[in-house]
mmCIF file of C-alpha atoms in Angstrom:
data_model
loop_
_atom_site.group_PDB
_atom_site.id
_atom_site.type_symbol
_atom_site.label_atom_id
_atom_site.label_comp_id
_atom_site.label_asym_id
_atom_site.label_seq_id
_atom_site.Cartn_x
_atom_site.Cartn_y
_atom_site.Cartn_z
ATOM 1 C CA MET A 1041 113.136 93.433 113.386
ATOM 2 C CA GLN A 1042 111.612 97.185 114.049
ATOM 3 C CA SER A 1043 109.686 96.353 110.557
ATOM 4 C CA LEU A 1044 108.303 94.657 112.806
ATOM 5 C CA LYS A 1045 107.525 96.910 115.931
ATOM 6 C CA LYS A 1046 106.670 99.185 113.312
ATOM 7 C CA SER A 1047 103.942 97.670 111.550
ATOM 8 C CA LEU A 1048 102.596 96.058 114.008
ATOM 9 C CA SER A 1049 102.242 99.794 115.893
ATOM 10 C CA THR A 1050 99.324 100.671 112.901
ATOM 11 C CA LEU A 1051 97.344 98.202 114.078
ATOM 12 C CA ILE A 1052 97.695 97.953 118.243
ATOM 13 C CA GLN A 1053 100.466 99.723 120.828
ATOM 14 C CA LEU A 1054 102.985 97.835 122.364
ATOM 15 C CA THR A 1055 104.731 98.085 125.578
ATOM 16 C CA ASP A 1056 108.578 97.228 124.852
ATOM 17 C CA THR A 1057 108.101 94.520 127.579
ATOM 18 C CA GLU A 1058 105.470 92.522 125.456
ATOM 19 C CA PHE A 1059 106.883 93.343 122.085
ATOM 20 C CA GLN A 1060 109.963 91.382 123.507
ATOM 21 C CA PHE A 1061 108.193 87.956 124.661
ATOM 22 C CA LEU A 1062 106.295 88.329 121.265
ATOM 23 C CA GLU A 1063 109.964 88.566 119.000
ATOM 24 C CA ASP A 1064 110.800 86.164 122.041
ATOM 25 C CA LYS A 1065 108.829 83.541 119.759
ATOM 26 C CA LEU A 1066 109.846 84.248 116.109
ATOM 27 C CA VAL A 1067 112.024 82.191 114.213
ATOM 28 C CA ARG A 1068 113.544 83.174 111.471
ATOM 29 C CA HIS A 1069 114.368 82.449 108.513
ATOM 30 C CA HIS A 1070 115.624 82.378 104.489
ATOM 31 C CA PHE A 1071 113.787 81.079 101.634
ATOM 32 C CA ALA A 1072 115.487 81.507 98.107
ATOM 33 C CA THR A 1073 114.215 82.333 94.982
ATOM 34 C CA LYS A 1074 110.971 79.709 94.206
ATOM 35 C CA SER A 1075 110.920 77.337 97.152
ATOM 36 C CA ILE A 1076 108.005 76.356 98.506
ATOM 37 C CA ILE A 1077 107.422 77.123 102.418
ATOM 38 C CA VAL A 1078 103.000 75.723 102.335
ATOM 39 C CA ASN A 1079 102.877 72.833 100.085
ATOM 40 C CA GLN A 1080 99.288 71.950 98.984
ATOM 41 C CA GLU A 1081 97.368 69.413 101.342
ATOM 42 C CA LYS A 1082 100.062 69.574 104.228
ATOM 43 C CA VAL A 1083 98.298 71.673 107.550
ATOM 44 C CA VAL A 1084 99.455 75.192 107.155
ATOM 45 C CA ASN A 1085 101.001 75.694 111.081
ATOM 46 C CA HIS A 1086 102.523 79.088 110.699
ATOM 47 C CA ILE A 1087 102.070 82.830 110.053
ATOM 48 C CA TYR A 1088 105.026 85.000 108.272
ATOM 49 C CA PHE A 1089 105.866 88.621 108.176
ATOM 50 C CA ILE A 1090 108.092 89.059 105.873
ATOM 51 C CA GLU A 1091 111.309 91.516 106.515
ATOM 52 C CA LYS A 1092 112.595 91.217 102.768
ATOM 53 C CA GLY A 1093 111.466 89.726 100.008
ATOM 54 C CA LEU A 1094 108.159 88.643 97.772
ATOM 55 C CA LEU A 1095 106.502 85.765 98.609
ATOM 56 C CA ARG A 1096 102.517 84.058 97.132
ATOM 57 C CA THR A 1097 99.882 82.161 97.425
ATOM 58 C CA TYR A 1098 98.793 79.868 94.370
ATOM 59 C CA TYR A 1099 96.362 77.100 93.941
ATOM 60 C CA LEU A 1100 96.249 74.311 91.128
ATOM 61 C CA GLN A 1101 93.930 74.016 88.768
ATOM 62 C CA ASP A 1102 93.714 71.636 85.410
ATOM 63 C CA SER A 1103 98.302 71.841 86.239
ATOM 64 C CA LYS A 1104 97.896 75.844 85.744
ATOM 65 C CA GLU A 1105 98.659 77.874 88.100
ATOM 66 C CA ILE A 1106 95.637 80.482 90.141
ATOM 67 C CA ASN A 1107 97.744 83.175 92.312
ATOM 68 C CA THR A 1108 95.778 84.328 94.855
ATOM 69 C CA TYR A 1109 97.495 86.661 97.047
ATOM 70 C CA PHE A 1110 101.704 88.632 96.891
ATOM 71 C CA ALA A 1111 103.592 89.791 99.650
ATOM 72 C CA CYS A 1112 106.641 91.921 100.215
ATOM 73 C CA GLU A 1113 108.225 93.759 103.145
ATOM 74 C CA ASN A 1114 106.333 94.561 105.522
ATOM 75 C CA GLN A 1115 103.378 92.455 105.229
ATOM 76 C CA PHE A 1116 101.725 88.933 106.682
ATOM 77 C CA ILE A 1117 101.198 86.140 104.872
ATOM 78 C CA THR A 1118 100.244 82.444 104.843
ATOM 79 C CA VAL A 1119 97.022 80.570 103.522
ATOM 80 C CA TYR A 1120 95.080 81.468 106.069
ATOM 81 C CA SER A 1121 92.245 79.143 105.281
ATOM 82 C CA SER A 1122 94.885 76.181 106.725
ATOM 83 C CA PHE A 1123 96.094 77.727 109.119
ATOM 84 C CA ILE A 1124 92.078 79.031 110.929
ATOM 85 C CA THR A 1125 90.936 75.630 110.724
ATOM 86 C CA GLN A 1126 93.602 74.019 111.428
ATOM 87 C CA THR A 1127 93.495 71.579 107.727
ATOM 88 C CA PRO A 1128 95.030 70.798 104.729
ATOM 89 C CA SER A 1129 95.299 73.567 102.182
ATOM 90 C CA ILE A 1130 94.384 73.728 99.054
ATOM 91 C CA GLU A 1131 97.134 76.202 98.017
ATOM 92 C CA PHE A 1132 100.918 76.732 97.631
ATOM 93 C CA LEU A 1133 102.920 79.118 99.173
ATOM 94 C CA GLU A 1134 106.227 80.278 97.927
ATOM 95 C CA ALA A 1135 109.537 82.643 97.151
ATOM 96 C CA ILE A 1136 109.835 84.905 93.825
ATOM 97 C CA GLU A 1137 112.570 86.241 95.374
ATOM 98 C CA ASP A 1138 115.514 85.609 98.015
ATOM 99 C CA SER A 1139 113.065 86.739 101.471
ATOM 100 C CA ILE A 1140 113.846 87.029 104.865
ATOM 101 C CA VAL A 1141 111.233 86.268 107.377
ATOM 102 C CA TYR A 1142 109.550 85.754 110.538
ATOM 103 C CA SER A 1143 107.109 82.800 111.369
ATOM 104 C CA ILE A 1144 105.268 81.947 114.416
ATOM 105 C CA SER A 1145 103.292 79.009 115.010
ATOM 106 C CA TYR A 1146 99.288 78.341 114.962
ATOM 107 C CA ASN A 1147 100.449 76.599 118.558
ATOM 108 C CA THR A 1148 102.542 79.886 120.147
ATOM 109 C CA MET A 1149 99.752 81.944 118.655
ATOM 110 C CA LYS A 1150 97.382 80.444 120.542
ATOM 111 C CA GLU A 1151 99.644 80.917 124.030
ATOM 112 C CA LEU A 1152 100.046 84.135 122.997
ATOM 113 C CA TYR A 1153 95.960 85.106 123.140
ATOM 114 C CA GLU A 1154 95.937 83.063 126.513
ATOM 115 C CA PHE A 1155 99.216 85.237 127.484
ATOM 116 C CA ASP A 1156 97.204 88.520 127.210
ATOM 117 C CA SER A 1157 94.189 89.729 125.594
ATOM 118 C CA LYS A 1158 95.844 92.579 123.330
ATOM 119 C CA PHE A 1159 97.663 90.026 121.498
ATOM 120 C CA GLU A 1160 94.103 88.192 120.746
ATOM 121 C CA LYS A 1161 92.854 91.366 119.964
ATOM 122 C CA LEU A 1162 96.264 91.803 117.740
ATOM 123 C CA GLY A 1163 94.923 88.455 116.350
ATOM 124 C CA ARG A 1164 91.524 89.171 115.800
ATOM 125 C CA ILE A 1165 92.451 92.501 113.801
ATOM 126 C CA ILE A 1166 94.452 90.968 111.211
ATOM 127 C CA ALA A 1167 91.683 88.620 110.720
ATOM 128 C CA GLU A 1168 89.502 91.663 110.303
ATOM 129 C CA LYS A 1169 92.076 92.845 107.767
ATOM 130 C CA ASN A 1170 92.169 89.753 105.509
ATOM 131 C CA TYR A 1171 88.825 88.871 105.820
ATOM 132 C CA LEU A 1172 87.608 92.175 104.236
ATOM 133 C CA CYS A 1173 90.545 92.157 101.596
ATOM 134 C CA VAL A 1174 88.908 89.497 100.670
ATOM 135 C CA ILE A 1175 85.473 90.610 100.301
ATOM 136 C CA GLU A 1176 86.882 93.647 98.485
ATOM 137 C CA ARG A 1177 88.975 91.646 95.845
ATOM 138 C CA THR A 1178 85.924 89.304 95.349
ATOM 139 C CA ARG A 1179 83.716 92.386 94.592
ATOM 140 C CA LYS A 1180 86.366 93.671 92.229
ATOM 141 C CA MET A 1181 86.852 90.696 90.549
ATOM 142 C CA GLN A 1182 82.873 90.182 89.556
ATOM 143 C CA SER A 1183 82.507 93.781 88.946
ATOM 144 C CA LEU A 1184 85.481 95.817 87.014
ATOM 145 C CA THR A 1185 86.518 95.176 83.402
ATOM 146 C CA ALA A 1186 90.397 93.716 82.084
ATOM 147 C CA LYS A 1187 91.160 97.250 82.393
ATOM 148 C CA GLN A 1188 89.826 98.319 86.088
ATOM 149 C CA LYS A 1189 90.983 95.550 87.553
ATOM 150 C CA TYR A 1190 95.336 95.853 86.068
ATOM 151 C CA LEU A 1191 94.206 99.934 87.258
ATOM 152 C CA ASP A 1192 93.256 98.666 90.332
ATOM 153 C CA PHE A 1193 96.032 96.203 91.315
ATOM 154 C CA ILE A 1194 98.565 99.165 91.114
ATOM 155 C CA GLU A 1195 96.659 101.805 92.505
ATOM 156 C CA SER A 1196 95.933 99.456 95.340
ATOM 157 C CA HIS A 1197 99.243 97.904 95.455
ATOM 158 C CA ASP A 1198 102.590 98.036 97.014
ATOM 159 C CA LYS A 1199 105.086 99.145 94.363
ATOM 160 C CA LYS A 1200 107.202 96.459 94.792
ATOM 161 C CA ILE A 1201 104.529 94.085 93.808
ATOM 162 C CA VAL A 1202 103.244 95.612 90.639
ATOM 163 C CA THR A 1203 106.690 95.729 89.324
ATOM 164 C CA SER A 1204 108.760 92.245 90.705
ATOM 165 C CA VAL A 1205 105.907 89.762 90.226
ATOM 166 C CA PRO A 1206 105.470 87.896 86.430
ATOM 167 C CA GLN A 1207 103.003 89.246 84.028
ATOM 168 C CA HIS A 1208 101.525 86.239 83.909
ATOM 169 C CA GLN A 1209 101.202 85.498 87.363
ATOM 170 C CA ILE A 1210 99.557 88.977 87.969
ATOM 171 C CA ALA A 1211 97.599 87.539 84.904
ATOM 172 C CA THR A 1212 96.130 84.920 86.549
ATOM 173 C CA TYR A 1213 95.438 86.759 89.754
ATOM 174 C CA LEU A 1214 93.295 89.532 88.325
ATOM 175 C CA GLY A 1215 91.175 86.784 86.253
ATOM 176 C CA ILE A 1216 92.553 87.301 83.295
ATOM 177 C CA ALA A 1217 94.456 85.602 80.250
ATOM 178 C CA PRO A 1218 98.266 86.724 80.458
ATOM 179 C CA GLU A 1219 97.181 88.044 76.626
ATOM 180 C CA SER A 1220 94.248 90.548 78.054
ATOM 181 C CA LEU A 1221 96.680 91.903 79.581
ATOM 182 C CA SER A 1222 99.225 92.690 77.489
ATOM 183 C CA ARG A 1223 97.010 94.406 75.720
ATOM 184 C CA VAL A 1224 96.079 96.237 78.914
ATOM 185 C CA ARG A 1225 99.066 97.997 79.543
ATOM 186 C CA LYS A 1226 99.983 98.081 75.758
ATOM 187 C CA GLN A 1227 96.496 100.362 75.829
ATOM 188 C CA ILE A 1228 97.676 102.520 79.470
ATOM 189 C CA SER A 1229 101.439 102.846 78.182
ATOM 190 C CA LEU A 1230 99.386 104.963 74.543
ATOM 191 C CA SER A 1231 97.537 106.822 76.727
#
């Protein structure tokens, strides 16, 4: 739980009492490799903080998995569009490897917002960071070459994500064919 406290302290300062109040609301989960945490077409009712492990979000397009996000230790993840709007998800959330996460429900988040404005500010900061991430990713997807996308990916993502996520999943995340990613990786290793 110290990892959550440390991560939150980079966003907002909570007193020990405030953090304890939050901690009492969290539920610990263990998800085995390939566990589906959120199913497509279900309303997402939880946001997750990863203590250990690696998770991804993806959707299906013509029976092909298209990856939209990866998260590992000390990061938050959910299908934000469904969580925020409380409408059915268009994505899946899956454990890439055995993972230990803490969750908080949508209703509990609302209670926290009402309890103390610090929690509402924390929710806003997380939402803002998520929005900026989406905007930046969209810009990169539209303007970078395959090589630039991959170089940016390895520079901007946690080393665990870069080394542990299967290459075909990284390829769909970057919007390039797996064969193109293989060529790019070969070019980089030769230079």
